[in-house]
Amino acid sequence: MASNWCCHHLSQKFLFRSPSSPAVLQRRLKFPFCPPHSVISASASLTLSSDFTWDDVDRLSQPQPKQNDSSDLRGFFEKVTLCNRNSEKQCEFIPFVIEGHIVGYVHNGFSEHLRRYEHVFTFPEDTSFGRHVALHPSLNSSEHRTEAIADVVNSLSEKHIPGIRNELYPVTSSFGTPDFFSLERAAAPYFGIKAYGVHMNGYVERDGEKYLWIGKRSKVKPTYPGKLDHLVAGGLPHGISCGENLVKECEEEAGIPRSISSKATAVGAVSYMDIDGYRFKRDVLFCYDLKLPEDFIPVNEDGEVESFKLVPVTHVTNIIKSTNMFKENCNLVIIDFLFRHGYIKPEGLGYLKLLQSLRSGDCT
C-alpha cells in the first residue's frame, strides 16, 4: 500500500528524456507501480576529476565548433537531468507525517534502522497516508522532537548518516510555515525533508560584456571537493532569513561587505528532486543576482573556497554545456541566470521545456 501511495501522489516530478526524442520533458504518469528501470539518460558531458586547474577551465571554456549553435540546448537538459535522478524510485519511499502534514519521505530500507527507536518513531497505516513514519505521541513539542531525533541521528551517524555538520535545518510542510522540529543537515535527505538554500550569481559588466565570478571549492570539502561553484551559496539553516543568510555567506565565502551584499536582488528560485539510494533530496534554491564593482576582488574567509576567477558568461555557458566541472545544483541557478539575461533565447529547441524543468521539484 505504501508503494502505491507514494507513486500515485508524488506526481509533480518530471522525467527527462533526450531532447531529440518527441517528448523532451514529460510529466510522470499517475500509475501506481514502480518501473524496474530508470528512464533518465546519462550525461554526455566531458567527465573530469576534481583535480582540474583554472588552465583546464580556460581551455575547455573556449567555443568549440559544435557549440556554435546557440539553439542546441541539450547540454543544459543533461545538467537538469543530473539533479533529478531516479524519479521512478519514489515508490520505494513512505511519507514522514507530523500532525497530519507530510514533511518528508523515508526509504523503506532506511526505515528499518528507525524501527529500533520505538520511543521516537512509529509506523502507523491509515486511509489517508497508507503506511508511513510518524513520531511517538509523547514527542509533542518542537524542542522534544529535535532532541529525540538528534539522539537517533547521532546513533546512526558514521555508518548510516555520514558527514554530520552540526548544523540544523528547520522541518516544515512548506516554506514559511511553523517548524515541527529541527534536523541535522546531513540527515535531511535521509528523511526526505524539504531543504532550502541561497545561491548568488555575482557578476561584473565590462565594455558591454558580462562576467561571472566563479569559485573553486576546497579539495578538503566533504562534498563536491574541487568543483566549480557560485561566488556565494549556502544552505538555509534554522532561525535566519534568506536575506540575512545571504549577507552572512557573502562575508564568509567571498569577503563581500554588507554595504555591497545588501544590494543583491532576489530573482526567484529553482527546485529539484534527486534520489540516490536511501537519500531523497527535495531542494529549493533561492536565487540572487549581485552586480559587483569592476575592481572588486573576492577573498574567501572560511577556508571552503580554494580560489576565484572572473569568467565571461559565454565561457561559463560552454563549461556547463560540455563538462561536469560545476557542482551539480549550481548548473540550475546559472541556467536560470542565462534565461533572465538573454543568453538562452526562445529560438532554442525546447526553450519552454527547459525553463519549466528548472522547477522540477516541489517549489512550496
Coordinates of C-alpha atoms in Angstrom, one line a residue:
M1 CA 0.0 0.0 0.0
A2 CA 2.9 2.4 0.8
S3 CA 4.4 1.9 -2.6
N4 CA 1.1 2.6 -4.4
W5 CA 0.5 5.8 -2.3
C6 CA 3.9 7.2 -3.0
C7 CA 4.0 6.5 -6.7
H8 CA 0.4 7.8 -7.1
H9 CA 0.8 11.1 -5.1
L10 CA 4.3 12.2 -6.0
S11 CA 3.1 13.2 -9.4
Q12 CA 4.8 16.6 -9.8
K13 CA 8.1 15.1 -10.7
F14 CA 9.4 15.4 -14.3
L15 CA 11.1 12.7 -16.2
F16 CA 13.8 13.8 -18.6
R17 CA 14.4 12.2 -22.0
S18 CA 16.9 13.1 -24.7
P19 CA 15.9 16.4 -26.2
S20 CA 16.0 14.7 -29.6
S21 CA 13.1 12.5 -28.6
P22 CA 9.5 13.6 -29.3
A23 CA 8.9 14.5 -25.7
V24 CA 11.8 16.4 -24.3
L25 CA 10.1 16.6 -21.0
Q26 CA 7.2 14.6 -19.8
R27 CA 5.1 14.7 -16.6
R28 CA 5.2 11.5 -14.6
L29 CA 2.1 9.4 -15.3
K30 CA 0.0 8.7 -12.2
F31 CA 0.2 4.9 -12.4
P32 CA 0.5 3.1 -9.1
F33 CA 3.5 1.0 -9.9
C34 CA 7.3 1.2 -9.7
P35 CA 9.1 0.7 -13.1
P36 CA 12.1 -1.5 -12.8
H37 CA 14.5 0.7 -14.8
S38 CA 15.4 4.4 -14.9
V39 CA 14.4 6.3 -18.0
I40 CA 16.9 9.1 -17.3
S41 CA 19.8 9.0 -19.7
A42 CA 23.4 9.6 -18.6
S43 CA 25.0 12.9 -19.3
A44 CA 27.2 13.0 -22.4
S45 CA 29.3 15.8 -20.9
L46 CA 33.0 15.5 -20.6
T47 CA 33.8 13.8 -17.3
L48 CA 36.8 15.2 -15.3
S49 CA 38.3 14.5 -11.9
S50 CA 38.2 17.3 -9.4
D51 CA 41.9 17.9 -9.9
F52 CA 41.4 20.2 -12.9
T53 CA 43.0 23.6 -12.9
W54 CA 41.9 27.1 -14.0
D55 CA 44.0 26.5 -17.1
D56 CA 41.8 23.5 -17.8
V57 CA 38.7 25.7 -17.3
D58 CA 40.1 28.3 -19.7
R59 CA 40.9 25.7 -22.3
L60 CA 37.6 23.9 -22.2
S61 CA 35.5 27.1 -22.0
Q62 CA 36.7 28.2 -25.4
P63 CA 33.9 27.9 -28.0
Q64 CA 34.1 24.7 -30.0
P65 CA 32.6 24.2 -33.5
K66 CA 29.9 22.0 -32.1
Q67 CA 28.9 24.7 -29.6
N68 CA 28.4 27.5 -32.2
D69 CA 24.6 26.6 -32.5
S70 CA 23.1 28.6 -29.6
S71 CA 19.8 26.8 -30.3
D72 CA 21.2 23.5 -29.1
L73 CA 20.1 23.2 -25.5
R74 CA 21.0 19.5 -25.0
G75 CA 23.9 20.2 -22.7
F76 CA 21.6 22.2 -20.4
F77 CA 18.9 19.5 -20.4
E78 CA 21.6 17.0 -19.3
K79 CA 22.5 19.1 -16.3
V80 CA 18.9 19.4 -15.2
T81 CA 18.6 15.6 -15.5
L82 CA 21.7 15.1 -13.2
C83 CA 19.8 16.9 -10.5
N84 CA 16.6 14.9 -10.9
R85 CA 17.7 11.2 -11.0
N86 CA 15.8 8.1 -10.3
S87 CA 12.3 9.6 -10.1
E88 CA 10.8 6.1 -10.8
K89 CA 12.1 5.0 -7.4
Q90 CA 9.8 7.3 -5.5
C91 CA 7.7 4.3 -4.8
E92 CA 10.4 2.9 -2.5
F93 CA 9.8 5.7 0.0
I94 CA 7.0 6.2 2.5
P95 CA 5.7 9.5 3.8
F96 CA 7.0 11.1 7.0
V97 CA 4.0 12.6 8.7
I98 CA 3.7 15.0 11.6
E99 CA 0.4 16.5 12.8
G100 CA -1.4 15.5 9.6
H101 CA 1.3 17.1 7.4
I102 CA 3.7 15.3 5.1
V103 CA 7.1 16.7 6.0
G104 CA 9.4 14.2 4.2
Y105 CA 9.8 10.7 2.7
V106 CA 11.8 7.8 4.2
H107 CA 13.2 4.9 2.2
N108 CA 11.8 1.5 3.1
G109 CA 15.3 0.3 3.8
F110 CA 16.3 3.2 6.0
S111 CA 13.0 2.9 7.9
E112 CA 14.2 -0.4 9.2
H113 CA 17.0 1.4 11.1
L114 CA 14.4 3.7 12.6
R115 CA 12.3 0.8 13.9
R116 CA 14.9 0.2 16.7
Y117 CA 13.9 3.5 18.2
E118 CA 10.3 2.7 19.3
H119 CA 10.3 5.7 21.8
V120 CA 10.8 8.1 18.8
F121 CA 9.3 6.6 15.7
T122 CA 6.0 4.8 15.0
F123 CA 4.8 3.2 11.7
P124 CA 1.0 3.5 11.5
E125 CA -1.2 2.8 8.5
D126 CA -4.4 4.6 7.6
T127 CA -6.5 5.5 4.6
S128 CA -5.0 9.0 4.2
F129 CA -1.3 8.2 4.0
G130 CA -1.1 4.4 3.9
R131 CA 1.9 3.1 5.8
H132 CA 4.0 5.9 7.0
V133 CA 6.6 7.1 9.5
A134 CA 5.3 9.2 12.4
L135 CA 6.7 10.4 15.8
H136 CA 5.8 8.9 19.1
P137 CA 2.8 10.8 20.6
S138 CA 4.9 11.8 23.7
L139 CA 7.1 14.0 21.4
N140 CA 4.6 16.8 21.3
S141 CA 6.8 19.9 21.1
S142 CA 9.5 21.1 18.7
E143 CA 12.1 21.0 21.4
H144 CA 11.4 17.4 22.4
R145 CA 11.3 16.3 18.8
T146 CA 14.6 18.0 17.9
E147 CA 16.3 16.4 20.9
A148 CA 14.9 12.9 20.4
I149 CA 15.7 12.8 16.7
A150 CA 19.2 14.3 17.3
D151 CA 19.9 11.3 19.6
V152 CA 18.8 8.9 16.8
V153 CA 20.9 10.7 14.1
N154 CA 24.0 10.7 16.3
S155 CA 23.5 7.0 17.0
L156 CA 23.2 6.3 13.3
S157 CA 25.9 8.6 12.2
E158 CA 29.2 7.4 10.6
K159 CA 27.7 4.1 9.4
H160 CA 24.3 5.2 8.2
I161 CA 24.3 9.1 8.1
P162 CA 27.9 10.2 7.3
G163 CA 29.1 13.8 7.3
I164 CA 27.5 15.2 10.4
R165 CA 27.9 19.0 10.2
N166 CA 26.2 20.1 13.5
E167 CA 24.0 22.5 11.5
L168 CA 20.2 22.4 12.0
Y169 CA 17.7 22.7 9.2
P170 CA 14.0 23.5 10.0
V171 CA 11.5 20.8 9.2
T172 CA 8.3 22.3 7.8
S173 CA 5.5 21.2 5.4
S174 CA 6.2 24.2 3.2
F175 CA 8.4 27.4 3.2
G176 CA 7.4 30.0 5.8
T177 CA 5.2 27.7 7.9
P178 CA 6.0 26.9 11.5
D179 CA 8.8 24.4 12.2
F180 CA 7.8 21.0 13.5
F181 CA 11.4 20.4 14.7
S182 CA 14.9 21.0 13.6
L183 CA 17.1 18.3 12.0
E184 CA 20.8 17.9 11.4
R185 CA 21.7 19.0 7.9
A186 CA 23.4 15.7 6.9
A187 CA 20.3 13.8 7.9
A188 CA 17.9 15.9 5.8
P189 CA 18.0 13.7 2.6
Y190 CA 17.6 10.5 4.6
F191 CA 14.3 11.9 6.0
G192 CA 13.4 13.4 2.6
I193 CA 12.6 16.8 4.1
K194 CA 12.5 20.0 2.0
A195 CA 15.8 21.8 2.3
Y196 CA 16.2 25.4 1.2
G197 CA 19.3 27.4 0.2
V198 CA 20.6 30.7 -1.2
H199 CA 22.7 30.9 -4.3
M200 CA 24.1 34.1 -5.7
N201 CA 25.4 35.0 -9.1
G202 CA 28.0 37.7 -8.7
Y203 CA 28.7 39.4 -12.0
V204 CA 30.6 42.3 -13.5
E205 CA 29.9 44.3 -16.7
R206 CA 32.9 45.4 -18.8
D207 CA 32.5 47.1 -22.2
G208 CA 29.1 45.6 -22.7
E209 CA 30.1 42.1 -21.7
K210 CA 29.0 40.2 -18.6
Y211 CA 31.4 38.2 -16.5
L212 CA 30.6 35.8 -13.6
W213 CA 32.8 35.4 -10.5
I214 CA 33.3 31.6 -10.1
G215 CA 34.7 29.9 -7.1
K216 CA 36.6 26.6 -7.0
R217 CA 35.7 24.6 -3.9
S218 CA 38.4 23.5 -1.5
K219 CA 39.7 20.0 -2.1
V220 CA 39.1 19.1 1.6
K221 CA 35.4 20.0 1.4
P222 CA 33.4 16.8 2.4
T223 CA 31.0 17.4 -0.5
Y224 CA 32.0 18.1 -4.2
P225 CA 35.6 18.9 -3.4
G226 CA 37.4 20.8 -6.1
K227 CA 34.3 21.5 -8.1
L228 CA 33.3 24.9 -9.5
D229 CA 30.7 26.9 -7.5
H230 CA 28.9 30.1 -7.3
L231 CA 30.6 33.2 -5.8
V232 CA 28.3 32.7 -2.8
A233 CA 26.0 29.8 -1.9
G234 CA 24.8 28.1 1.3
G235 CA 22.0 26.1 2.9
L236 CA 19.3 28.0 4.9
P237 CA 19.7 26.9 8.5
H238 CA 17.2 27.2 11.3
G239 CA 16.4 30.7 12.6
I240 CA 17.7 33.0 9.9
S241 CA 16.0 34.7 6.9
C242 CA 17.2 34.2 3.3
G243 CA 18.4 37.8 3.1
E244 CA 20.4 37.7 6.3
N245 CA 21.8 34.3 5.4
L246 CA 23.0 35.7 2.1
V247 CA 24.7 38.6 3.7
K248 CA 26.4 36.2 6.2
E249 CA 27.5 33.9 3.4
C250 CA 28.8 36.8 1.3
E251 CA 31.1 37.8 4.1
E252 CA 32.3 34.3 4.9
E253 CA 32.7 32.9 1.4
A254 CA 33.8 36.0 -0.6
G255 CA 34.7 38.8 1.8
I256 CA 31.8 40.9 0.4
P257 CA 30.8 43.6 2.9
R258 CA 27.2 44.3 3.9
S259 CA 27.3 47.6 2.1
I260 CA 27.6 45.7 -1.2
S261 CA 25.9 42.4 -0.4
S262 CA 22.7 44.2 0.8
K263 CA 22.2 45.3 -2.8
A264 CA 21.8 41.7 -4.1
T265 CA 18.5 41.2 -5.9
A266 CA 16.2 38.3 -5.2
V267 CA 15.3 36.9 -8.6
G268 CA 13.3 33.7 -7.9
A269 CA 14.0 30.1 -7.2
V270 CA 14.8 26.7 -8.8
S271 CA 14.0 23.3 -7.4
Y272 CA 14.8 19.7 -8.0
M273 CA 14.2 16.2 -6.6
D274 CA 17.0 13.7 -6.6
I275 CA 17.0 10.1 -5.3
D276 CA 20.3 8.4 -4.5
G277 CA 19.9 5.1 -2.6
Y278 CA 18.3 6.0 0.7
R279 CA 18.7 9.7 0.1
F280 CA 15.9 11.8 -1.3
K281 CA 16.9 15.4 -1.9
R282 CA 13.9 17.8 -2.2
D283 CA 15.7 21.1 -2.5
V284 CA 14.6 24.7 -3.3
L285 CA 17.4 27.2 -4.1
F286 CA 16.5 30.9 -3.8
C287 CA 18.4 32.8 -6.5
Y288 CA 20.1 36.2 -6.2
D289 CA 22.0 38.4 -8.6
L290 CA 24.6 40.9 -7.5
K291 CA 26.2 43.3 -9.9
L292 CA 29.7 44.0 -8.4
P293 CA 32.1 46.9 -8.9
E294 CA 34.6 46.2 -11.6
D295 CA 37.5 46.5 -9.2
F296 CA 36.1 44.1 -6.6
I297 CA 38.2 41.0 -5.8
P298 CA 36.6 38.3 -3.7
V299 CA 38.6 36.8 -0.8
N300 CA 37.4 33.6 1.0
E301 CA 37.2 33.9 4.8
D302 CA 36.1 30.4 5.9
G303 CA 38.5 28.1 4.0
E304 CA 35.8 26.5 1.9
V305 CA 36.9 28.1 -1.4
E306 CA 40.3 27.4 -2.9
S307 CA 40.3 30.3 -5.4
F308 CA 38.1 32.6 -7.5
K309 CA 38.2 33.6 -11.2
L310 CA 36.3 36.1 -13.3
V311 CA 34.9 34.3 -16.4
P312 CA 33.0 35.6 -19.3
V313 CA 29.4 34.4 -19.2
T314 CA 29.7 33.0 -22.7
H315 CA 32.6 30.8 -21.5
V316 CA 30.6 29.7 -18.4
T317 CA 27.9 28.6 -20.8
N318 CA 30.3 26.4 -22.6
I319 CA 31.6 24.8 -19.4
I320 CA 28.1 23.9 -18.3
K321 CA 27.2 22.5 -21.7
S322 CA 30.2 20.4 -22.2
T323 CA 31.8 19.4 -18.8
N324 CA 30.8 18.3 -15.3
M325 CA 33.1 20.9 -13.6
F326 CA 30.4 22.6 -11.7
K327 CA 28.7 21.4 -8.6
E328 CA 25.5 19.9 -10.0
N329 CA 22.9 22.2 -8.5
C330 CA 24.9 25.3 -9.4
N331 CA 24.2 24.5 -13.0
L332 CA 20.4 25.1 -12.5
V333 CA 21.0 28.5 -10.9
I334 CA 23.3 29.6 -13.7
I335 CA 21.0 28.3 -16.4
D336 CA 18.3 30.4 -14.8
F337 CA 20.7 33.4 -15.0
L338 CA 21.2 32.7 -18.7
F339 CA 17.5 32.8 -19.3
R340 CA 17.0 36.0 -17.4
H341 CA 19.9 37.8 -19.1
G342 CA 19.1 36.7 -22.6
Y343 CA 21.8 34.1 -23.3
I344 CA 19.2 31.4 -23.8
K345 CA 16.7 32.5 -26.4
P346 CA 13.2 31.3 -27.4
E347 CA 14.6 30.1 -30.7
G348 CA 16.4 27.3 -28.8
L349 CA 14.8 23.9 -29.3
G350 CA 12.9 23.0 -26.1
Y351 CA 13.2 26.6 -24.7
L352 CA 10.0 26.4 -22.7
K353 CA 10.6 22.8 -21.6
L354 CA 14.0 23.8 -20.2
L355 CA 12.6 26.8 -18.5
Q356 CA 9.9 24.7 -16.9
S357 CA 12.4 22.0 -15.9
L358 CA 14.3 24.4 -13.6
R359 CA 11.4 23.9 -11.1
S360 CA 11.0 20.2 -11.3
G361 CA 10.9 19.8 -7.5
D362 CA 8.2 20.7 -5.1
C363 CA 8.5 24.5 -5.0
T364 CA 6.5 25.1 -1.9

